Coordinates of C-alpha atoms in Angstrom, one line a residue:
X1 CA 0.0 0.0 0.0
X2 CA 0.8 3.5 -0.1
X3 CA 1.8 5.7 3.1
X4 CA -0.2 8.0 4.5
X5 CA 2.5 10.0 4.1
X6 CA 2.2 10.0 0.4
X7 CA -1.5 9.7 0.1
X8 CA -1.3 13.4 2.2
X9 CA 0.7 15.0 -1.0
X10 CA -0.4 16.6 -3.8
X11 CA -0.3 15.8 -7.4
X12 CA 2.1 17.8 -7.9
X13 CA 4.0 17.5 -5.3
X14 CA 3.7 14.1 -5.8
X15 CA 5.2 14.3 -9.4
X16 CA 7.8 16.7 -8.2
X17 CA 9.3 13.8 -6.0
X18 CA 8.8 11.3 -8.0
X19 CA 10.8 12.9 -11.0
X20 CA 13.6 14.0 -8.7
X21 CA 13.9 10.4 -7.7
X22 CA 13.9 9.1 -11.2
X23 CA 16.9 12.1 -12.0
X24 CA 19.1 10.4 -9.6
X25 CA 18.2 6.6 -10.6
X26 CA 19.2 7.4 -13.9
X27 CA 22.4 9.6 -12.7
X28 CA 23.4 5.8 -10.9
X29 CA 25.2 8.2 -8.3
X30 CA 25.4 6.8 -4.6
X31 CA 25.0 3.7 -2.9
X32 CA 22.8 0.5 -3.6
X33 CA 20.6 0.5 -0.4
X34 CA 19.8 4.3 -1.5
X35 CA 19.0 3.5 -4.8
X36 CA 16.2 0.3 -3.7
X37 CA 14.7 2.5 -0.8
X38 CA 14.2 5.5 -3.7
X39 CA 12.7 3.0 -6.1
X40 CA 11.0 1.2 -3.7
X41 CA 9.8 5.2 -2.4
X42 CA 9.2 6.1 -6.4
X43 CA 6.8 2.9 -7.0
X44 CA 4.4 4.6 -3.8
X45 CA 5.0 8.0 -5.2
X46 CA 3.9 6.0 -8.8
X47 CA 1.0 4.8 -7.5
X48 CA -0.5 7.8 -5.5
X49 CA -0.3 9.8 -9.3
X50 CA -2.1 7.3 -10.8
X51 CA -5.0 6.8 -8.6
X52 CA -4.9 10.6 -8.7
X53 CA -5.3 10.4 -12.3
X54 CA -7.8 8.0 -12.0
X55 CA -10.2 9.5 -9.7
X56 CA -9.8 13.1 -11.4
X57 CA -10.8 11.2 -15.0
X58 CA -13.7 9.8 -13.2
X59 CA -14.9 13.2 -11.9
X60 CA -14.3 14.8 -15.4
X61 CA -16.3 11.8 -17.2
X62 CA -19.3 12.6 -14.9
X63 CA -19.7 16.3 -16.2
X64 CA -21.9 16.3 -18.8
X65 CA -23.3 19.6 -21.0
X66 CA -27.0 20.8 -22.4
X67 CA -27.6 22.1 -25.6
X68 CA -28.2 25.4 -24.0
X69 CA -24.0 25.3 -22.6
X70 CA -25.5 24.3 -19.3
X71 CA -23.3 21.8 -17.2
X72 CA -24.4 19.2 -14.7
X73 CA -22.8 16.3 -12.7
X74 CA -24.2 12.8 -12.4
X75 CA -24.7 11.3 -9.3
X76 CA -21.6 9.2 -7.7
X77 CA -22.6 5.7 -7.6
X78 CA -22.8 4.8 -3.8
X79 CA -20.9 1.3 -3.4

C-alpha cells in the first residue's frame, strides 16, 4: 500500500518527487541501499499519481453539458 504520508501529497507534489527520484536513478550516483529505498519510495510515489489520475478522470467523465452550454454532474454511484 501506499503511506499515508504520500497519500497526504499533492499531485504535484507528488510528481515533483517522484521525478527527482527518477533524476538520480538514472544519474546511478550513490549507494545500492539508496537507490532500492528511492525505487521502492518512487513505486508509492507512482501509484498515489495514478489513482490521482484515476479519480480526477472519473470526476471529469461525470460532467456532462445541455444544448443550452448548461453543465451538470451525475450522481456518484454509492458502493
Amino acid at each position: 500500500g501506499v503511506p499515508d504520508e504520500i497519500k497526504s501529497l499533492g499531485f504535484e507534489e507528488a510528481l515533483e518527487e517522484l521525478e527527482k527520484i527518477v533524476r538520480n536513478l538514472e544519474s546511478g550516483q550513490g549507494k545500492l541501499d539508496d537507490a532500492i529505498n528511492a525505487y521502492e519510495r518512487g513505486a508509492q510515489l507512482k501509484k498515489h499519481c495514478e489513482s490521482q489520475l484515476a479519480e480526477a478522470k472519473t470526476r471529469v467523465e461525470k460532467i456532462s453539458f445541455s444544448d443550452d452550454g448548461g453543465a451538470a454532474v451525475e450522481p456518484t454511484e454509492i458502493s
